[in-house]
mmCIF file of C-alpha atoms and ligand atoms in Angstrom:
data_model
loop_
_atom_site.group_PDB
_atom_site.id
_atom_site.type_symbol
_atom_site.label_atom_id
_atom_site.label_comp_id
_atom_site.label_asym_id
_atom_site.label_seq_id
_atom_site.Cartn_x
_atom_site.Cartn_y
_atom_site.Cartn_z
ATOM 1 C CA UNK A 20 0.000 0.000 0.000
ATOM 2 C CA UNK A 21 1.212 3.254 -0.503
ATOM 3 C CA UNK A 22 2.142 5.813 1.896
ATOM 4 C CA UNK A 23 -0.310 8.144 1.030
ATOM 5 C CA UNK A 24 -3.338 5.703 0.325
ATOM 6 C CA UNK A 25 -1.943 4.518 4.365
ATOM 7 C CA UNK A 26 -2.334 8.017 5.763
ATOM 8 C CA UNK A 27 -5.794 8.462 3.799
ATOM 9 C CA UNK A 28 -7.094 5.544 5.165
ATOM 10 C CA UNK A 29 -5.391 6.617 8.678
ATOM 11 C CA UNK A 30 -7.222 9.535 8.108
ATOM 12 C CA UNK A 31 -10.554 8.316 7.506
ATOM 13 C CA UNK A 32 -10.763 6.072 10.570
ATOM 14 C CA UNK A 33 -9.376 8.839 12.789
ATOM 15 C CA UNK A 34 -12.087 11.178 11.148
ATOM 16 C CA UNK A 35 -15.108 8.767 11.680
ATOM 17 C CA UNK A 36 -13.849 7.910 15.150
ATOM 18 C CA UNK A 37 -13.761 11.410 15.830
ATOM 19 C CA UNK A 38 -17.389 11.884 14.059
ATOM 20 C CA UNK A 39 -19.049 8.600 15.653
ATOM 21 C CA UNK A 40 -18.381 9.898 19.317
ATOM 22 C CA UNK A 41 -20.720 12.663 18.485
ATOM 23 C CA UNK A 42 -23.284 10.442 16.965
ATOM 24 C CA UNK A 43 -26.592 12.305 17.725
ATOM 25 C CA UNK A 44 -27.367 9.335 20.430
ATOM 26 C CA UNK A 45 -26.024 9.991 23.981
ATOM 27 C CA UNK A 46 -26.837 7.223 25.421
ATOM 28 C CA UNK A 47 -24.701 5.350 23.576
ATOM 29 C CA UNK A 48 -21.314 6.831 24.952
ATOM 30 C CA UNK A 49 -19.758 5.366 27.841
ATOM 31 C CA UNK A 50 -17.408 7.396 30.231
ATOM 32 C CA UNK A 51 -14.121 5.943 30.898
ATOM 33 C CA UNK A 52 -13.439 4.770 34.760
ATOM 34 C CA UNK A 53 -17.310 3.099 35.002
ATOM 35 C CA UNK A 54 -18.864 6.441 35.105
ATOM 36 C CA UNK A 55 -22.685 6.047 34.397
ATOM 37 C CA UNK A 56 -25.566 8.746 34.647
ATOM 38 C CA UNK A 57 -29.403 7.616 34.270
ATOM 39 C CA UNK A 58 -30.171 9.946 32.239
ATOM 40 C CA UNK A 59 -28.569 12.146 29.001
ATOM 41 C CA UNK A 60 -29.523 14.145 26.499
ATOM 42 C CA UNK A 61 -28.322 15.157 23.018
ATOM 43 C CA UNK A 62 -28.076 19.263 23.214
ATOM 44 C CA UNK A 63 -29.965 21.008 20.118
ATOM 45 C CA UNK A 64 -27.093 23.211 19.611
ATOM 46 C CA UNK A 65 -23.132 23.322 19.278
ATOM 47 C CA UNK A 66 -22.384 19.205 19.501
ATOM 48 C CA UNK A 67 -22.944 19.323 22.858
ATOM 49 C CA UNK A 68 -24.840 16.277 25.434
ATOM 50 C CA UNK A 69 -25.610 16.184 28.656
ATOM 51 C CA UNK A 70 -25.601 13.620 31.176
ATOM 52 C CA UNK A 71 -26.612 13.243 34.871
ATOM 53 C CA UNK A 72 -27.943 11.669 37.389
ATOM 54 C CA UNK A 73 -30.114 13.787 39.698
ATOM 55 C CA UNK A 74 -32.090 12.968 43.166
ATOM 56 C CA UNK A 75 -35.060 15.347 43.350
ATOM 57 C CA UNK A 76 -35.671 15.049 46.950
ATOM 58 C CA UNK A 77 -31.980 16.485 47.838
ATOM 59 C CA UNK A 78 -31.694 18.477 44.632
ATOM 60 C CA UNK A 79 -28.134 16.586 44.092
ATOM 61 C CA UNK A 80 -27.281 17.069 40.783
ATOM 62 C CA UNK A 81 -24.141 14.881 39.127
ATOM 63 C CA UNK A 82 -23.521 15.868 35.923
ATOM 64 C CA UNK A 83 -21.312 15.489 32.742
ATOM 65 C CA UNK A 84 -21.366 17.575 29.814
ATOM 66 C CA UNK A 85 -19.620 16.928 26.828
ATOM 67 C CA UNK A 86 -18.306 19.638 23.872
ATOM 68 C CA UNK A 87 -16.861 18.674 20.644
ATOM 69 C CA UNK A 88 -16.049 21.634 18.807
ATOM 70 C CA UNK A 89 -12.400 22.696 20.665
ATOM 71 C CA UNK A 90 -10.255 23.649 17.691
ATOM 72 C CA UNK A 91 -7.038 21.538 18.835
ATOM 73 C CA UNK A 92 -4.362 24.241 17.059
ATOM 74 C CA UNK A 93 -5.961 27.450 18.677
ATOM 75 C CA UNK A 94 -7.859 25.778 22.271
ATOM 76 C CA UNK A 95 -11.256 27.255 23.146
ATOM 77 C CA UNK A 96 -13.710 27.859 26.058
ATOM 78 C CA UNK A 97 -16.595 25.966 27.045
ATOM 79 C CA UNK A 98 -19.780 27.007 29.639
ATOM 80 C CA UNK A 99 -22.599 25.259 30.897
ATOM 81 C CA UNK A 100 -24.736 27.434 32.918
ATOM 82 C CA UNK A 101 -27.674 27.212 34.706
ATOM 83 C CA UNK A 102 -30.399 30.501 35.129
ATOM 84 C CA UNK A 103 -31.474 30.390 38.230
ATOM 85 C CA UNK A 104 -34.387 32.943 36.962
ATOM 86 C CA UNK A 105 -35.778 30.629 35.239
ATOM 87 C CA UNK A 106 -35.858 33.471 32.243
ATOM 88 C CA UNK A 107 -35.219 31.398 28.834
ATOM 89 C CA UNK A 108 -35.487 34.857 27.306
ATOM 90 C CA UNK A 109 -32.502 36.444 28.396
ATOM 91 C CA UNK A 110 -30.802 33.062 29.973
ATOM 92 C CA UNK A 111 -27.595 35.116 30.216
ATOM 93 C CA UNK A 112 -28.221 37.737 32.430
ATOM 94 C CA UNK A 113 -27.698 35.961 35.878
ATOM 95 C CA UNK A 114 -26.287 32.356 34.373
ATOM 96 C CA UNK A 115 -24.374 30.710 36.913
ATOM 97 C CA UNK A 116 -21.609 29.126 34.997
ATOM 98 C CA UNK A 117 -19.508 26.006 34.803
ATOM 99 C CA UNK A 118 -16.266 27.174 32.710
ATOM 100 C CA UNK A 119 -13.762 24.867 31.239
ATOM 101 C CA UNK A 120 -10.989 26.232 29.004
ATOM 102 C CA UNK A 121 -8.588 24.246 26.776
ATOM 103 C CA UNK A 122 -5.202 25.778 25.303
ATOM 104 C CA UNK A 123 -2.805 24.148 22.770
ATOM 105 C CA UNK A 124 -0.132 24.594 25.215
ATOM 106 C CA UNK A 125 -1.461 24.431 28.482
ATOM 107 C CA UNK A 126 -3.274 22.194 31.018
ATOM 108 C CA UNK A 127 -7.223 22.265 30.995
ATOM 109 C CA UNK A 128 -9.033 24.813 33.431
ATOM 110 C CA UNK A 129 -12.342 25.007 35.170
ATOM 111 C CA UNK A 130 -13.734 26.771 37.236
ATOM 112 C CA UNK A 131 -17.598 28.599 38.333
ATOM 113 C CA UNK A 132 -18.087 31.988 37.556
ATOM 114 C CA UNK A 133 -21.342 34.096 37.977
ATOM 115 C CA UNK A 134 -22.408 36.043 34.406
ATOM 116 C CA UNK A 135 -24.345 39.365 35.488
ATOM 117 C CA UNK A 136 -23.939 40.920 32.528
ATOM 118 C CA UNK A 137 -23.236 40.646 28.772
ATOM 119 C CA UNK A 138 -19.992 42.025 29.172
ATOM 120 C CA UNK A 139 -18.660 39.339 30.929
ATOM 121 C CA UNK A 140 -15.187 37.988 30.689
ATOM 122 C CA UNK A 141 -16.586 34.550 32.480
ATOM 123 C CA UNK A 142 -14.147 35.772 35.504
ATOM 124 C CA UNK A 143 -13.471 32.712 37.740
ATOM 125 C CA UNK A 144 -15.910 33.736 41.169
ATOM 126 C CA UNK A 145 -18.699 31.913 43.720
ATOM 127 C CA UNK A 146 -21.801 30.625 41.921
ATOM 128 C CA UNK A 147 -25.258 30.207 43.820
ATOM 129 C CA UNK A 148 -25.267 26.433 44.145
ATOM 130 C CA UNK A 149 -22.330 24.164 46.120
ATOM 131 C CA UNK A 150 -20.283 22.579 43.496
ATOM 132 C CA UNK A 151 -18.247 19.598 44.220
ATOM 133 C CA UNK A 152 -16.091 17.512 42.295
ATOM 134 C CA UNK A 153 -15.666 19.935 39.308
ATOM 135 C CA UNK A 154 -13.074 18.714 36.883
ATOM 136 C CA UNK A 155 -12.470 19.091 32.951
ATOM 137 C CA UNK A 156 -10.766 16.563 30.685
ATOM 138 C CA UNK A 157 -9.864 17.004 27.309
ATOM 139 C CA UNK A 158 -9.114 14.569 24.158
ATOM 140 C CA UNK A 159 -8.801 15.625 20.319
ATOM 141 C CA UNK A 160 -11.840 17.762 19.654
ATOM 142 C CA UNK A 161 -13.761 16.903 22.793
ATOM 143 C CA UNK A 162 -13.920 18.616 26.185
ATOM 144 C CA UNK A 163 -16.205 17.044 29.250
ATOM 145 C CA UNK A 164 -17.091 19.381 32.451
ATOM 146 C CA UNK A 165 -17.802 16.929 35.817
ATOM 147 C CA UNK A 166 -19.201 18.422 38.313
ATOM 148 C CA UNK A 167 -22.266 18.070 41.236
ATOM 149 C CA UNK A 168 -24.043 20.604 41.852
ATOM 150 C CA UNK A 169 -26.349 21.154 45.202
ATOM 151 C CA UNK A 170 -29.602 22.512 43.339
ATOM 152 C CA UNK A 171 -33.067 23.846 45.812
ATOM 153 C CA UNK A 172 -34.310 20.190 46.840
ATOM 154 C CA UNK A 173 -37.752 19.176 45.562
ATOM 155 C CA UNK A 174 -36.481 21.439 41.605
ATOM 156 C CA UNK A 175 -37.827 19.502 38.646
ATOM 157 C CA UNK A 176 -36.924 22.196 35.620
ATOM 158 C CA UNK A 177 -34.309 24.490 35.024
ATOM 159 C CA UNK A 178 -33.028 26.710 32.511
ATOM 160 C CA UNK A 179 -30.158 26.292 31.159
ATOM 161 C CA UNK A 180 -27.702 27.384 28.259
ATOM 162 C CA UNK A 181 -24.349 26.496 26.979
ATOM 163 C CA UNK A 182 -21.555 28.141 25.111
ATOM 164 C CA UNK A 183 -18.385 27.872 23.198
ATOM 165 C CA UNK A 184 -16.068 30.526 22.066
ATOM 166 C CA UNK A 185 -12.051 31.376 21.151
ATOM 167 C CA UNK A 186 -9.282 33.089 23.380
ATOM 168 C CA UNK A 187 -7.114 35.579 23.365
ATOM 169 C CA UNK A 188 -4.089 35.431 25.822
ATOM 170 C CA UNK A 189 -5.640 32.417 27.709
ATOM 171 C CA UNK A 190 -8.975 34.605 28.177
ATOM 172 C CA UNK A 191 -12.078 33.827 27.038
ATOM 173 C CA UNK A 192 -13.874 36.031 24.237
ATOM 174 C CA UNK A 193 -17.552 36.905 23.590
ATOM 175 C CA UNK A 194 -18.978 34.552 21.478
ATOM 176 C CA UNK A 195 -20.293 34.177 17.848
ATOM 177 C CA UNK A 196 -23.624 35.666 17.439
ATOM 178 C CA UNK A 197 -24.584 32.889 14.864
ATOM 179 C CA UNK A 198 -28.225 31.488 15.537
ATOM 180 C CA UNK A 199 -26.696 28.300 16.869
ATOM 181 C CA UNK A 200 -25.011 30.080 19.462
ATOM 182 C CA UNK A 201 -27.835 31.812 20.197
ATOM 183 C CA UNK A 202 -30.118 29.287 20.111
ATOM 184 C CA UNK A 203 -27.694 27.305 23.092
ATOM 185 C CA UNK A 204 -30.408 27.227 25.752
ATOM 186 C CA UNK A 205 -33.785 25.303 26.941
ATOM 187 C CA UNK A 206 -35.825 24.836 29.631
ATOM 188 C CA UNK A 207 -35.720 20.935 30.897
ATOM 189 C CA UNK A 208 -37.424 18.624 33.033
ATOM 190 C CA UNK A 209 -34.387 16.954 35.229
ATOM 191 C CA UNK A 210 -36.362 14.121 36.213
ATOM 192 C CA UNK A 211 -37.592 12.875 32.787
ATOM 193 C CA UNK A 212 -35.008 13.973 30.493
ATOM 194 C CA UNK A 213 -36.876 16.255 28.134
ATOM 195 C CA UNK A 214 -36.851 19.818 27.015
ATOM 196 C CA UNK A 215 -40.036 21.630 27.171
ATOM 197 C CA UNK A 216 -41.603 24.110 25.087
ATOM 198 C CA UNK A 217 -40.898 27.943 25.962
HETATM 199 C C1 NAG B 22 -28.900 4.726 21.113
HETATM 200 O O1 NAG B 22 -27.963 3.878 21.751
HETATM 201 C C2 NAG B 22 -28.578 2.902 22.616
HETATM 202 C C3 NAG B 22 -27.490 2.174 23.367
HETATM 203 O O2 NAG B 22 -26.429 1.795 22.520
HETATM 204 C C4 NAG B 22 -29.455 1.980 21.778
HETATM 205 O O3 NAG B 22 -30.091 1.047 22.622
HETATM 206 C C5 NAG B 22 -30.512 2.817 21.055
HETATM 207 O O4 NAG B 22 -31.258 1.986 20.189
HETATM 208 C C6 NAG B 22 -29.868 3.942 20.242
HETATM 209 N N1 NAG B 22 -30.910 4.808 19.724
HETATM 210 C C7 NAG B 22 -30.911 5.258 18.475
HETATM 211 C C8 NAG B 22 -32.041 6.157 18.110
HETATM 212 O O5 NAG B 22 -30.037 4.968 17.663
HETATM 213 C C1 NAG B 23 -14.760 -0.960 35.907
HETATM 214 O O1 NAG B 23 -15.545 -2.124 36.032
HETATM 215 C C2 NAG B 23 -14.817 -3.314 35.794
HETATM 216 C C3 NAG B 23 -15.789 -4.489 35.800
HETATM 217 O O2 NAG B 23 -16.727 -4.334 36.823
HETATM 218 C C4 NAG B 23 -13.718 -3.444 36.856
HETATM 219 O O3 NAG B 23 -12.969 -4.610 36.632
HETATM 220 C C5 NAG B 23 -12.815 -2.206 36.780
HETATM 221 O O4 NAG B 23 -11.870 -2.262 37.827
HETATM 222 C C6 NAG B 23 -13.620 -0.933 36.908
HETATM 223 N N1 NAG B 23 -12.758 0.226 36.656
HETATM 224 C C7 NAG B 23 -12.749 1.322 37.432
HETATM 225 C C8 NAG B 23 -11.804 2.407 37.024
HETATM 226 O O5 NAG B 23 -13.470 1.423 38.411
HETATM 227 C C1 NAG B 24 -8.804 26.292 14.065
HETATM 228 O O1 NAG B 24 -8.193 27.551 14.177
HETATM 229 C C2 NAG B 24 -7.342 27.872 13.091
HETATM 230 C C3 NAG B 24 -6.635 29.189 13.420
HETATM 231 O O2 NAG B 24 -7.582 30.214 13.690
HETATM 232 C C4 NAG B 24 -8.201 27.986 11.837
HETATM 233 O O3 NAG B 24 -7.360 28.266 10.728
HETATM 234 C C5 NAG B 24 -8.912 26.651 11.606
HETATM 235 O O4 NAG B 24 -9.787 26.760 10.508
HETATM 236 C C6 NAG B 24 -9.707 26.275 12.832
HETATM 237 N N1 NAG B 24 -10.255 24.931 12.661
HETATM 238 C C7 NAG B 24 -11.558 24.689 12.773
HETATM 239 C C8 NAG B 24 -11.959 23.262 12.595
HETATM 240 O O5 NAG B 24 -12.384 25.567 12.996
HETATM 241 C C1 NAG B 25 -22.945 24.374 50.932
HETATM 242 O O1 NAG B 25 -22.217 23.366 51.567
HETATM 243 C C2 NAG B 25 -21.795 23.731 52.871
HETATM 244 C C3 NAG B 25 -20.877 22.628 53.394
HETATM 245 O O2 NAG B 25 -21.433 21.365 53.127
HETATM 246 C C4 NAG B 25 -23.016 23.961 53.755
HETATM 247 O O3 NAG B 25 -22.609 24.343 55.030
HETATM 248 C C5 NAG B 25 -23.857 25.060 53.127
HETATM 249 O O4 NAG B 25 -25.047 25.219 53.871
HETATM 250 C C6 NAG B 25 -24.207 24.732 51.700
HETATM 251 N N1 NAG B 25 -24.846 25.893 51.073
HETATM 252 C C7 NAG B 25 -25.897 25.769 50.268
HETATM 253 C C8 NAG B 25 -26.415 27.036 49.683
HETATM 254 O O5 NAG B 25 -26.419 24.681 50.022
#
């Protein structure tokens, strides 16, 4: 075989494996280290899923959420936020925010930072819920955020919103204004799994 029909073919594999793990089917992906969450779903917007497990009585909340859009040459941040207005309107404006942020040549941050305006620079700072365990990982294309959050006990919905966007001396920069970055947001029903209508 030729060298170039080998790195073709190289290519192809790595290029479906890379596709396939964003298969629009979450609940076919398995975590390394036996993770497993009840329930996941497949985000309308930006190749994103989320997946959790969540105990309505205590409001525990144990989540995953996956990106796969990091440009590996240039790195990129990540958010997942939730709005604890419940305004789906203007999710932004009081988002409390799960940030993970990838560089070429650097190690994988995360942190929580509160969003109280649209001029945020997704500081790191306190967010309104007790997060444990938060933790980033990073392979190829693909960024997950882990993280448990403690949410009101007895919450079924929330609002919440997620976001990708470039950097500029390690710090984050406003996003694209494109409809699918707009459009990265939905109320949903933690118990069952589904989004619901505005
Ligand atoms: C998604 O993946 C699960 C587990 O592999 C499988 O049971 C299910 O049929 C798949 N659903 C679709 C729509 O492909
Ligand atoms: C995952 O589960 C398998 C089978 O139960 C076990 O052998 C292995 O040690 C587990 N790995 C981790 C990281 O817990
Ligand atoms: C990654 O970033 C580089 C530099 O800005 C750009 O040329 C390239 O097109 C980007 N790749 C993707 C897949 O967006
Ligand atoms: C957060 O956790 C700490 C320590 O477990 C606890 O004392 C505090 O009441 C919690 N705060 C909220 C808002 O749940």
């Amino acid at each position: 075989m030729s060298l170039m029909l080998r790195f073709v073919l190289a290519f192809i594999v790595l290029s479906s494996l890379l596709l396939k793990s964003f298969a629009k089917n979450c609940s076919s992906y398995s975590f390394s280290g036996n993770r497993t969450f009840a329930l996941c779903r497949d985000l309308p917007q930006l190749s994103s899923q989320l997946h959790w497990n969540y105990e309505q009585a205590t409001g525990k909340l144990d989540l995953a959420c996956r990106h796969g859009r990091i440009n590996s040459s240039i790195g990129n941040w990540f958010a997942w936020a939730i709005n604890p207005n419940n305004n789906l309107q203007n999710s932004m404006i009081g988002a409390q925010a799960l940030v993970a942020i990838w560089q070429s040549h650097g190690t994988t941050r995360v942190y929580t930072s509160p969003i109280s305006g649209y001029d945020t620079s997704l500081a790191k700072g306190t967010i309104a819920y007790n997060v444990s365990g938060l933790s980033a990982t990073h392979w190829g294309n693909e960024i997950i955020i882990f993280a448990t959050l403690m949410l009101p006990s007895g919450t079924t919905t929330l609002v919440h919103l997620w976001q990708e966007g470039t950097l500029s001396d390690s710090m984050p920069e406003m996003h694209d204004m494109s409809s699918a970055n707009l459009n990265a947001k939905e109320r949903l029903d933690l118990v069952t799994g589904q989004a619901l209508a505005v």
